[in-house]
């Protein structure tokens, strides 16, 4: 036990957890601790909006594999974190959200910037700590970090502002490292038995493969079975795109090759995925989930097993370790592996489906017009992006169509908004990713509507010298919702048309490099220029108002409505 101030105990615990960067907005509620960030070796990255800071912590964690940290002023600064922490929750991202609170002496009196801060985060965090004594600040801080990593999700550290002051005897807790396991021996044996008898096994590689650093192990298992591998929805970096067994992503605007192959499966091995409903819905007119296939599901969270699809075998285990254990079991036993008898036939089917899909992508929407077809723009960006690029995508029509074109050779490269699906996500996440991995290019795909929510973080990039690149698709509309108005509401456009300025010019005015392109041949060179500049950059791509299929067709139906009766109100 050492005598120190609570602020020192708090900061020393951050240091003990390897914290080098914290995202947020300065506030008096925690200024005593903030004052010693710099001498402790912690960089405070001042953001434009707290939501952006939370997303930056998310991107930082997803690329680095470490915990991302965000902090802000009590009250309104903390409520601004809610959206980004909800996004991190559904992305299974370890983020510690530090929420300084109104002082203990005035709580409940309705003072300045006062609100109850724990209820907001109750359903979107894995753990909430409320510091009730200044001599426990190190204890609770350490626990938030330990549980964020152990349970793969955000935690909240709530600290009344007066508890940063005084003198305490503190013990800086050591990190608790939870040893992972491959799963129970019985379930692994059942899984191996089922795989050995499969004639057409297909592997789904999910986010857990990335989180566990298990790509090599899943690759080895796939090669042993010669089984096609598909990416779970929005985890396109969970298996290398240059591998002969890679077949692309499932879900909205995913790969037809992946869908046509998995529909033939008699056994599906889902590794590190909860099989979210949005990633198993029919797409491209293909109802691809194999109704009669037996499912083996591997996940580190027992609550996710058999949650969306009933599993024949449920393995509660780490994706990397479970994949290695299955391969070892298949190799060590004298089991006959049925699918190897049809290896050549399945290899031919894999290549045939991949070639057909690639040929379709090469023709689909690839005109030379100006403004640019969205699919042509996405194709040109795909070709120009460096192999080691980290790419984040916002929610919206064009960004969602990008699922057809985003391929990666290494993990921790694709940062999508995931199932929370909030706008304003991609750009701050790319900023956090760039801070975590400054040697890799960071590119955000953003629609013009979502850009209106996040372009303020250009100021953060300029001020902090973070050369992230935003690709903004300017088509003057909220495209995803307009598609619903086209299909279901007789082209009555309410709230979906946008009047935009030049986003490139705004970027220039904010101190970034601004580039505006309106022809497909200029897109690749423009992206390369933005990346090579070493500056924050806004690449504005003028695209047509062509729309992809709606991704909420399941939630809408044609209204039964006679518009004549409403005319009397006009």
Coordinates of C-alpha atoms in Angstrom, one line a residue:
X1 CA 0.0 0.0 0.0
X2 CA 1.4 3.4 -1.0
X3 CA 0.0 6.8 -0.1
X4 CA -1.1 8.9 -3.1
X5 CA -4.0 10.9 -4.4
X6 CA -7.0 9.1 -5.9
X7 CA -6.1 10.7 -9.2
X8 CA -2.6 9.2 -9.0
X9 CA -4.1 5.8 -8.2
X10 CA -6.4 6.1 -11.1
X11 CA -3.8 7.1 -13.6
X12 CA -1.2 4.5 -12.3
X13 CA -3.9 1.8 -12.9
X14 CA -4.3 3.0 -16.4
X15 CA -0.6 2.8 -16.9
X16 CA -0.5 -0.7 -15.4
X17 CA -3.0 -1.7 -18.1
X18 CA -0.9 -0.4 -20.9
X19 CA -3.0 2.6 -21.7
X20 CA -1.2 5.0 -24.1
X21 CA -4.2 6.9 -25.6
X22 CA -7.4 8.2 -24.2
X23 CA -10.1 9.8 -26.4
X24 CA -12.5 12.5 -25.0
X25 CA -13.3 16.1 -24.3
X26 CA -11.7 18.0 -21.5
X27 CA -13.8 18.6 -18.4
X28 CA -13.5 20.0 -14.9
X29 CA -14.9 16.8 -13.4
X30 CA -11.7 14.9 -14.0
X31 CA -9.1 17.6 -14.6
X32 CA -7.0 16.6 -11.6
X33 CA -6.4 13.2 -13.2
X34 CA -6.1 14.7 -16.7
X35 CA -3.3 16.9 -15.4
X36 CA -1.0 13.9 -14.9
X37 CA -1.9 12.0 -18.1
X38 CA 1.1 13.5 -20.0
X39 CA 3.8 12.8 -17.4
X40 CA 2.4 9.3 -17.1
X41 CA 2.9 8.7 -20.9
X42 CA -0.8 8.9 -21.8
X43 CA -1.8 10.9 -24.8
X44 CA -5.1 12.7 -24.5
X45 CA -6.8 13.0 -27.9
X46 CA -9.2 15.9 -27.8
X47 CA -12.2 15.1 -30.0
X48 CA -15.0 17.2 -31.5
X49 CA -17.9 15.3 -30.0
X50 CA -18.0 12.6 -27.3
X51 CA -19.8 10.2 -29.6
X52 CA -16.8 10.4 -31.9
X53 CA -14.5 9.8 -29.0
X54 CA -16.3 6.6 -28.0
X55 CA -16.2 5.4 -31.6
X56 CA -12.4 6.1 -31.7
X57 CA -11.9 4.0 -28.6
X58 CA -13.9 1.2 -30.4
X59 CA -11.7 1.4 -33.5
X60 CA -8.6 1.6 -31.4
X61 CA -9.5 -1.6 -29.6
X62 CA -10.6 -3.5 -32.7
X63 CA -7.3 -2.9 -34.4
X64 CA -4.9 -3.2 -31.5
X65 CA -6.6 -6.0 -29.5
X66 CA -6.2 -3.9 -26.4
X67 CA -8.8 -1.9 -24.4
X68 CA -9.9 1.4 -25.9
X69 CA -10.6 4.2 -23.4
X70 CA -12.8 7.3 -23.6
X71 CA -13.6 9.9 -21.0
X72 CA -15.7 13.2 -20.8
X73 CA -17.3 15.8 -18.6
X74 CA -20.1 14.6 -16.3
X75 CA -23.7 15.0 -17.4
X76 CA -24.1 15.9 -21.1
X77 CA -20.6 14.8 -22.0
X78 CA -21.4 11.4 -20.6
X79 CA -24.8 11.0 -22.2
X80 CA -23.1 11.7 -25.6
X81 CA -21.2 8.5 -25.2
X82 CA -24.4 6.3 -25.2
X83 CA -24.6 5.7 -29.0
X84 CA -20.9 4.8 -29.3
X85 CA -20.9 2.5 -26.3
X86 CA -24.0 0.7 -27.7
X87 CA -22.2 0.3 -31.0
X88 CA -19.2 -1.2 -29.1
X89 CA -21.5 -3.5 -27.2
X90 CA -22.9 -5.1 -30.4
X91 CA -19.4 -5.2 -31.9
X92 CA -18.1 -7.0 -28.9
X93 CA -15.4 -4.4 -28.4
X94 CA -13.5 -4.0 -25.2
X95 CA -13.9 -0.3 -24.3
X96 CA -13.7 1.3 -20.9
X97 CA -16.0 4.3 -20.8
X98 CA -14.9 6.5 -17.9
X99 CA -17.8 8.6 -16.6
X100 CA -17.0 11.3 -14.0
X101 CA -20.1 12.1 -12.1
X102 CA -21.6 15.0 -10.0
X103 CA -20.0 15.3 -6.6
X104 CA -21.3 13.2 -3.7
X105 CA -22.3 16.2 -1.6
X106 CA -24.9 17.5 -4.1
X107 CA -26.2 14.4 -5.9
X108 CA -30.0 14.5 -6.1
X109 CA -30.3 18.3 -5.8
X110 CA -30.5 19.0 -9.5
X111 CA -27.2 20.7 -9.7
X112 CA -25.3 21.8 -12.8
X113 CA -24.7 19.0 -15.4
X114 CA -26.3 16.4 -13.0
X115 CA -28.0 13.2 -14.1
X116 CA -28.0 9.6 -13.1
X117 CA -25.3 8.1 -15.3
X118 CA -25.5 4.4 -14.6
X119 CA -29.0 3.7 -15.9
X120 CA -28.1 4.9 -19.4
X121 CA -25.4 2.2 -19.9
X122 CA -27.0 -0.6 -17.9
X123 CA -28.1 -2.7 -21.0
X124 CA -25.1 -1.8 -23.2
X125 CA -22.2 -2.7 -21.0
X126 CA -20.8 -5.9 -19.6
X127 CA -20.0 -4.4 -16.2
X128 CA -20.6 -1.2 -14.4
X129 CA -18.4 0.1 -11.5
X130 CA -19.4 2.9 -9.3
X131 CA -16.6 4.3 -7.1
X132 CA -18.1 4.8 -3.7
X133 CA -14.9 5.5 -1.8
X134 CA -11.8 7.2 -3.0
X135 CA -9.5 4.5 -1.7
X136 CA -11.2 2.0 -4.1
X137 CA -10.7 3.9 -7.3
X138 CA -7.7 1.7 -8.4
X139 CA -9.6 -1.5 -7.6
X140 CA -12.7 -0.5 -9.7
X141 CA -10.5 0.8 -12.5
X142 CA -8.6 -2.4 -12.8
X143 CA -11.8 -4.5 -12.7
X144 CA -13.3 -2.6 -15.6
X145 CA -10.3 -3.3 -17.7
X146 CA -10.2 -7.0 -16.7
X147 CA -13.8 -7.6 -17.5
X148 CA -13.8 -5.6 -20.7
X149 CA -11.2 -8.1 -22.1
X150 CA -12.6 -11.2 -20.4
X151 CA -16.2 -10.6 -21.5
X152 CA -15.4 -8.8 -24.8
X153 CA -17.4 -5.7 -24.5
X154 CA -17.6 -2.2 -23.0
X155 CA -17.5 -1.5 -19.3
X156 CA -18.4 1.7 -17.4
X157 CA -16.3 3.3 -14.7
X158 CA -18.4 5.9 -12.8
X159 CA -16.5 8.2 -10.5
X160 CA -18.0 11.1 -8.5
X161 CA -15.9 14.1 -9.2
X162 CA -14.9 14.8 -5.6
X163 CA -13.4 11.4 -5.2
X164 CA -10.4 12.3 -7.3
X165 CA -9.1 14.4 -4.4
X166 CA -7.5 13.8 -1.0
X167 CA -5.0 11.3 0.1
X168 CA -5.5 7.5 0.2
X169 CA -3.5 4.3 0.7
X170 CA -3.7 2.5 -2.6
X171 CA -2.5 -0.8 -4.1
X172 CA -2.4 -0.8 -7.9
X173 CA -4.0 -4.1 -8.9
X174 CA -2.2 -6.4 -11.4
X175 CA -4.1 -7.4 -14.5
X176 CA -6.2 -10.6 -14.3
X177 CA -5.5 -12.7 -17.4
X178 CA -8.2 -15.3 -18.1
X179 CA -7.0 -18.4 -19.7
X180 CA -9.2 -19.5 -22.6
X181 CA -10.0 -23.1 -23.4
X182 CA -11.0 -24.9 -26.7
X183 CA -14.2 -26.1 -25.1
X184 CA -15.5 -29.2 -23.4
X185 CA -14.0 -32.6 -24.5
X186 CA -17.4 -34.1 -25.1
X187 CA -18.7 -31.3 -27.3
X188 CA -15.4 -31.2 -29.3
X189 CA -15.5 -35.0 -29.8
X190 CA -19.1 -34.7 -31.1
X191 CA -18.1 -31.9 -33.4
X192 CA -15.2 -33.9 -34.8
X193 CA -17.4 -36.9 -35.3
X194 CA -20.0 -34.8 -37.2
X195 CA -17.3 -33.2 -39.4
X196 CA -15.7 -36.5 -40.2
X197 CA -19.0 -37.8 -41.6
X198 CA -19.9 -34.6 -43.6
X199 CA -19.9 -34.8 -47.3
X200 CA -20.1 -31.1 -47.9
X201 CA -18.9 -29.2 -44.8
X202 CA -18.8 -25.4 -45.0
X203 CA -17.0 -23.2 -42.4
X204 CA -18.3 -19.8 -41.3
X205 CA -15.5 -17.6 -40.0
X206 CA -16.9 -15.0 -37.6
X207 CA -15.6 -12.1 -35.6
X208 CA -14.4 -14.4 -32.8
X209 CA -11.8 -15.7 -35.3
X210 CA -10.3 -12.2 -35.5
X211 CA -10.7 -11.5 -31.8
X212 CA -8.8 -14.7 -30.8
X213 CA -6.1 -14.3 -33.5
X214 CA -7.3 -17.6 -34.9
X215 CA -7.1 -17.1 -38.6
X216 CA -4.2 -19.5 -39.1
X217 CA -5.9 -22.2 -37.1
X218 CA -9.2 -21.9 -39.0
X219 CA -7.2 -21.9 -42.2
X220 CA -5.4 -25.1 -41.2
X221 CA -8.7 -26.8 -40.4
X222 CA -10.3 -25.7 -43.6
X223 CA -7.3 -27.0 -45.6
X224 CA -7.5 -30.4 -43.7
X225 CA -11.1 -30.8 -44.7
X226 CA -10.7 -28.8 -48.0
X227 CA -13.9 -27.0 -46.9
X228 CA -15.0 -23.7 -48.4
X229 CA -14.9 -20.8 -45.9
X230 CA -17.4 -17.9 -45.9
X231 CA -17.1 -14.8 -43.8
X232 CA -19.9 -14.0 -41.3
X233 CA -21.8 -10.8 -42.0
X234 CA -19.5 -7.7 -41.8
X235 CA -16.4 -9.8 -40.8
X236 CA -14.8 -9.9 -44.2
X237 CA -11.3 -9.9 -42.6
X238 CA -11.9 -13.2 -40.8
X239 CA -10.3 -15.3 -43.6
X240 CA -7.8 -14.2 -46.2
X241 CA -9.3 -13.3 -49.6
X242 CA -6.3 -14.7 -51.5
X243 CA -6.8 -18.3 -50.1
X244 CA -8.3 -20.8 -52.6
X245 CA -11.0 -21.8 -50.1
X246 CA -12.2 -18.3 -49.3
X247 CA -15.6 -17.6 -50.8
X248 CA -16.7 -14.2 -49.5
X249 CA -19.2 -12.8 -47.0
X250 CA -22.7 -13.8 -46.2
X251 CA -25.5 -11.3 -45.5
X252 CA -26.7 -8.1 -47.1
X253 CA -24.9 -7.5 -50.4
X254 CA -22.6 -10.4 -49.7
X255 CA -21.1 -12.9 -52.1
X256 CA -23.3 -15.1 -54.3
X257 CA -20.5 -17.6 -54.3
X258 CA -20.6 -17.9 -50.6
X259 CA -24.4 -18.2 -50.6
X260 CA -24.5 -20.8 -53.4
X261 CA -21.9 -22.9 -51.6
X262 CA -23.3 -22.8 -48.1
X263 CA -26.8 -23.8 -49.4
X264 CA -25.2 -27.1 -50.4
X265 CA -23.8 -27.8 -47.0
X266 CA -24.8 -30.9 -45.0
X267 CA -22.7 -29.7 -42.0
X268 CA -22.0 -26.0 -41.2
X269 CA -19.2 -25.2 -38.8
X270 CA -19.7 -21.7 -37.4
X271 CA -16.5 -20.6 -35.7
X272 CA -16.7 -17.5 -33.4
X273 CA -20.1 -16.2 -34.5
X274 CA -23.5 -15.8 -32.9
X275 CA -25.0 -16.0 -36.4
X276 CA -26.9 -12.8 -36.1
X277 CA -30.2 -12.7 -37.9
X278 CA -29.2 -9.9 -40.3
X279 CA -26.4 -12.1 -41.6
X280 CA -28.6 -15.1 -42.4
X281 CA -31.5 -13.4 -44.2
X282 CA -32.0 -14.3 -47.9
X283 CA -30.1 -12.0 -50.3
X284 CA -29.8 -11.6 -54.1
X285 CA -33.0 -13.8 -54.3
X286 CA -31.1 -16.7 -52.7
X287 CA -32.5 -18.3 -49.5
X288 CA -29.1 -19.7 -48.8
X289 CA -29.3 -21.0 -45.2
X290 CA -29.3 -24.9 -45.6
X291 CA -32.4 -25.9 -43.7
X292 CA -31.4 -29.6 -43.4
X293 CA -27.7 -29.0 -42.5
X294 CA -26.4 -29.8 -39.1
X295 CA -24.9 -26.9 -37.3
X296 CA -21.7 -26.9 -35.1
X297 CA -21.5 -23.6 -33.4
X298 CA -18.3 -22.4 -31.5
X299 CA -18.6 -19.3 -29.3
X300 CA -16.9 -18.0 -26.2
X301 CA -20.2 -16.7 -24.8
X302 CA -22.7 -19.5 -23.8
X303 CA -25.6 -17.1 -24.2
X304 CA -24.9 -16.9 -28.0
X305 CA -25.0 -20.7 -28.5
X306 CA -28.2 -21.8 -30.3
X307 CA -29.5 -18.3 -30.0
X308 CA -30.4 -17.6 -33.6
X309 CA -30.0 -21.0 -35.2
X310 CA -30.4 -24.3 -33.3
X311 CA -27.0 -26.0 -33.0
X312 CA -26.6 -29.8 -33.3
X313 CA -23.4 -29.4 -31.3
X314 CA -22.6 -26.3 -29.2
X315 CA -19.0 -25.7 -28.2
X316 CA -18.3 -23.2 -25.5
X317 CA -14.8 -22.3 -26.4
X318 CA -12.2 -19.9 -27.9
X319 CA -12.4 -19.8 -31.7
X320 CA -8.7 -20.2 -32.2
X321 CA -8.2 -23.0 -29.6
X322 CA -11.3 -24.9 -30.7
X323 CA -10.3 -24.8 -34.4
X324 CA -6.9 -26.2 -33.4
X325 CA -8.4 -28.9 -31.2
X326 CA -10.8 -30.0 -34.0
X327 CA -8.0 -30.3 -36.5
X328 CA -5.8 -32.2 -34.0
X329 CA -8.7 -34.6 -33.3
X330 CA -9.4 -35.2 -36.9
X331 CA -5.7 -35.9 -37.6
X332 CA -5.0 -38.0 -34.5
X333 CA -8.0 -40.3 -34.9
X334 CA -8.4 -43.0 -37.5
X335 CA -11.7 -41.6 -38.6
X336 CA -12.5 -41.8 -42.2
X337 CA -13.2 -38.2 -43.4
X338 CA -16.0 -38.5 -45.9
X339 CA -15.6 -35.2 -47.6
X340 CA -12.1 -36.0 -48.8
X341 CA -13.5 -38.5 -51.3
X342 CA -15.2 -35.6 -53.2
X343 CA -12.4 -33.1 -52.7
X344 CA -11.7 -32.5 -56.4
X345 CA -15.4 -32.2 -57.2
X346 CA -15.9 -29.6 -54.4
X347 CA -12.7 -27.7 -55.4
X348 CA -14.2 -27.3 -58.9
X349 CA -17.5 -26.1 -57.5
X350 CA -15.8 -23.6 -55.3
X351 CA -13.8 -22.1 -58.2
X352 CA -16.8 -22.1 -60.5
X353 CA -18.9 -20.2 -58.1
X354 CA -16.2 -17.7 -57.3
X355 CA -15.5 -17.1 -61.0
X356 CA -19.2 -16.6 -61.7
X357 CA -19.6 -14.0 -58.9
X358 CA -16.4 -12.2 -59.9
X359 CA -17.6 -12.0 -63.5
X360 CA -20.9 -10.6 -62.4
X361 CA -19.2 -7.9 -60.2
X362 CA -17.1 -6.9 -63.2
X363 CA -20.2 -6.2 -65.2
X364 CA -22.7 -5.0 -62.6
X365 CA -23.0 -1.2 -62.6
X366 CA -19.5 -0.7 -64.1
X367 CA -20.4 2.1 -66.6
X368 CA -18.2 5.1 -67.3
X369 CA -20.8 7.8 -66.6
X370 CA -20.4 11.0 -64.6
X371 CA -21.5 11.2 -61.8
X372 CA -20.3 7.7 -61.0
X373 CA -22.3 4.6 -60.5
X374 CA -22.0 3.5 -56.8
X375 CA -20.8 0.0 -57.8
X376 CA -18.2 1.4 -60.2
X377 CA -16.9 3.7 -57.4
X378 CA -16.7 0.8 -55.0
X379 CA -14.8 -1.3 -57.5
X380 CA -12.3 1.5 -58.2
X381 CA -11.7 2.0 -54.5
X382 CA -11.2 -1.7 -54.0
X383 CA -8.6 -1.8 -56.7
X384 CA -6.7 1.3 -55.4
X385 CA -6.7 0.5 -51.6
X386 CA -3.4 -0.8 -50.3
X387 CA -3.4 -4.5 -49.2
X388 CA -2.8 -3.5 -45.6
X389 CA -5.5 -0.9 -45.4
X390 CA -8.0 -0.7 -42.5
X391 CA -11.4 0.2 -43.9
X392 CA -14.4 1.2 -41.9
X393 CA -17.9 1.5 -43.3
X394 CA -20.9 3.5 -42.1
X395 CA -24.5 2.4 -42.3
X396 CA -26.4 3.4 -45.4
X397 CA -27.1 2.2 -49.0
X398 CA -23.7 2.6 -50.7
X399 CA -21.7 1.7 -47.7
X400 CA -23.7 -1.5 -47.3
X401 CA -23.3 -2.4 -50.9
X402 CA -19.6 -2.2 -50.3
X403 CA -19.9 -5.6 -48.6
X404 CA -19.7 -7.0 -52.2
X405 CA -16.3 -5.5 -52.8
X406 CA -14.4 -5.4 -49.5
X407 CA -11.8 -8.2 -49.4
X408 CA -8.9 -8.4 -46.9
X409 CA -5.7 -10.5 -46.7
X410 CA -5.1 -9.8 -43.0
X411 CA -7.3 -9.6 -39.9
X412 CA -8.2 -6.5 -37.9
X413 CA -8.8 -4.7 -41.2
X414 CA -12.5 -4.3 -41.5
X415 CA -14.4 -2.1 -39.1
X416 CA -18.1 -2.0 -39.9
X417 CA -21.0 -0.5 -37.8
X418 CA -22.2 -4.0 -37.1
X419 CA -25.8 -4.7 -35.9
X420 CA -26.3 -1.4 -34.0
X421 CA -26.1 0.2 -37.4
X422 CA -25.7 3.9 -36.3
X423 CA -24.8 6.7 -38.7
X424 CA -21.7 8.7 -38.0
X425 CA -19.7 5.6 -37.1
X426 CA -17.1 5.0 -39.8
X427 CA -14.9 8.1 -39.7
X428 CA -14.2 8.3 -36.0
X429 CA -13.6 4.5 -35.9
X430 CA -11.0 4.9 -38.7
X431 CA -9.4 7.7 -36.6
X432 CA -9.1 5.4 -33.6
X433 CA -7.7 2.6 -35.9
X434 CA -5.1 5.0 -37.2
X435 CA -4.0 5.9 -33.7
X436 CA -3.7 2.2 -32.8
X437 CA -1.8 1.3 -36.0
X438 CA -0.2 4.5 -37.4
X439 CA 1.8 2.5 -40.1
X440 CA -1.3 1.2 -41.8
X441 CA -3.6 3.3 -44.0
X442 CA -7.0 4.1 -42.5
X443 CA -10.0 4.7 -44.8
X444 CA -13.6 5.4 -43.9
X445 CA -16.5 4.9 -46.3
X446 CA -19.2 7.4 -45.4
X447 CA -22.5 8.4 -47.1
X448 CA -23.3 12.1 -47.3
X449 CA -26.0 11.9 -44.7
X450 CA -23.8 10.2 -42.1
X451 CA -21.0 12.6 -43.0
X452 CA -23.1 15.4 -41.6
X453 CA -22.9 13.7 -38.2
X454 CA -19.2 13.0 -38.2
X455 CA -17.3 15.5 -40.4
X456 CA -16.5 17.6 -37.3
X457 CA -13.9 15.0 -36.4
X458 CA -11.9 16.4 -39.3
X459 CA -10.9 19.0 -36.8
X460 CA -9.6 16.3 -34.5
X461 CA -7.5 14.8 -37.3
X462 CA -6.0 18.1 -38.2
X463 CA -5.4 19.2 -34.6
X464 CA -3.9 15.8 -33.6
X465 CA -2.1 15.1 -36.9
X466 CA -4.0 11.9 -37.6
X467 CA -3.9 11.2 -41.4
X468 CA -7.1 9.2 -41.7
X469 CA -8.9 9.4 -45.0
X470 CA -12.7 9.8 -45.4
X471 CA -14.3 8.7 -48.7
X472 CA -17.6 10.5 -48.8
X473 CA -20.2 9.3 -51.3
X474 CA -22.2 12.4 -52.3
X475 CA -25.6 11.6 -53.9
X476 CA -27.8 14.1 -52.2
X477 CA -30.0 11.6 -50.4
X478 CA -30.5 9.3 -47.4
X479 CA -30.3 6.4 -49.9
X480 CA -31.3 3.4 -47.7
X481 CA -34.5 5.1 -46.5
X482 CA -35.3 6.5 -50.0
X483 CA -35.3 3.0 -51.3
X484 CA -38.0 2.1 -48.9
X485 CA -40.0 5.1 -50.1
X486 CA -39.5 4.0 -53.7
X487 CA -40.6 0.4 -53.0
X488 CA -43.3 0.9 -50.5
X489 CA -44.5 4.6 -50.5
X490 CA -45.0 5.4 -54.2
X491 CA -42.0 7.7 -54.5
X492 CA -43.2 10.1 -51.8
X493 CA -39.8 11.5 -50.6
X494 CA -40.1 12.9 -47.1
X495 CA -36.9 13.8 -45.4
X496 CA -34.7 11.8 -47.7
X497 CA -33.4 14.5 -50.2
X498 CA -30.3 16.4 -49.1
X499 CA -28.8 19.7 -50.3
X500 CA -25.1 19.4 -49.9
X501 CA -22.2 21.8 -50.2
X502 CA -18.8 20.7 -51.4
X503 CA -17.5 18.4 -48.7
X504 CA -14.0 18.5 -50.2
X505 CA -14.0 22.3 -49.9
X506 CA -15.2 22.1 -46.3
X507 CA -12.4 19.7 -45.6
X508 CA -9.9 22.2 -47.0
X509 CA -11.3 25.0 -44.9
X510 CA -10.8 22.8 -41.8
X511 CA -7.2 22.2 -42.7
X512 CA -7.4 18.8 -44.4
X513 CA -6.7 17.8 -48.0
X514 CA -9.9 18.0 -50.0
X515 CA -10.3 16.2 -53.3
X516 CA -13.5 16.1 -55.3
X517 CA -14.0 13.6 -58.2
X518 CA -16.9 12.9 -60.5
X519 CA -15.5 10.4 -63.0
X520 CA -14.6 6.8 -62.3
X521 CA -11.1 7.0 -63.9
X522 CA -10.1 9.6 -61.3
X523 CA -11.1 7.7 -58.2
X524 CA -8.1 5.4 -57.9
X525 CA -5.6 8.2 -58.4
X526 CA -7.5 10.4 -55.9
X527 CA -7.4 7.8 -53.2
X528 CA -3.7 7.2 -53.7
X529 CA -3.0 10.9 -53.6
X530 CA -5.0 11.2 -50.3
X531 CA -3.1 8.3 -48.7
X532 CA 0.3 9.4 -49.8
X533 CA -0.2 13.0 -48.7
X534 CA 0.4 12.1 -45.0
X535 CA -2.5 14.5 -44.1
X536 CA -6.1 14.1 -43.0
X537 CA -8.0 13.9 -46.2
X538 CA -11.6 14.1 -47.5
X539 CA -12.2 12.4 -50.8
X540 CA -15.6 13.4 -52.1
X541 CA -17.0 11.1 -54.8
X542 CA -19.9 12.4 -56.8
X543 CA -22.2 9.4 -57.4
X544 CA -25.5 8.8 -59.0
X545 CA -28.7 8.3 -57.1
X546 CA -28.9 4.6 -58.1
X547 CA -30.0 2.5 -55.1
X548 CA -29.3 -1.0 -54.0
X549 CA -31.9 -3.4 -52.6
X550 CA -33.4 -2.4 -49.3
X551 CA -31.9 -4.2 -46.3
X552 CA -35.0 -4.0 -44.2
X553 CA -37.4 -5.7 -46.6
X554 CA -38.3 -8.0 -43.8
X555 CA -39.7 -5.1 -41.7
X556 CA -41.9 -3.3 -44.3
X557 CA -45.0 -4.0 -46.3
X558 CA -47.1 -2.1 -48.7
X559 CA -49.5 0.2 -46.7
X560 CA -53.2 0.0 -47.2
X561 CA -53.9 3.7 -47.6
X562 CA -56.1 6.0 -49.7
X563 CA -54.3 9.3 -50.1
X564 CA -57.4 11.1 -51.3
X565 CA -58.7 11.5 -47.8
X566 CA -55.6 13.4 -46.7
X567 CA -55.9 16.1 -49.4
X568 CA -58.4 18.1 -47.2
X569 CA -55.6 18.8 -44.8
X570 CA -53.4 20.4 -47.4

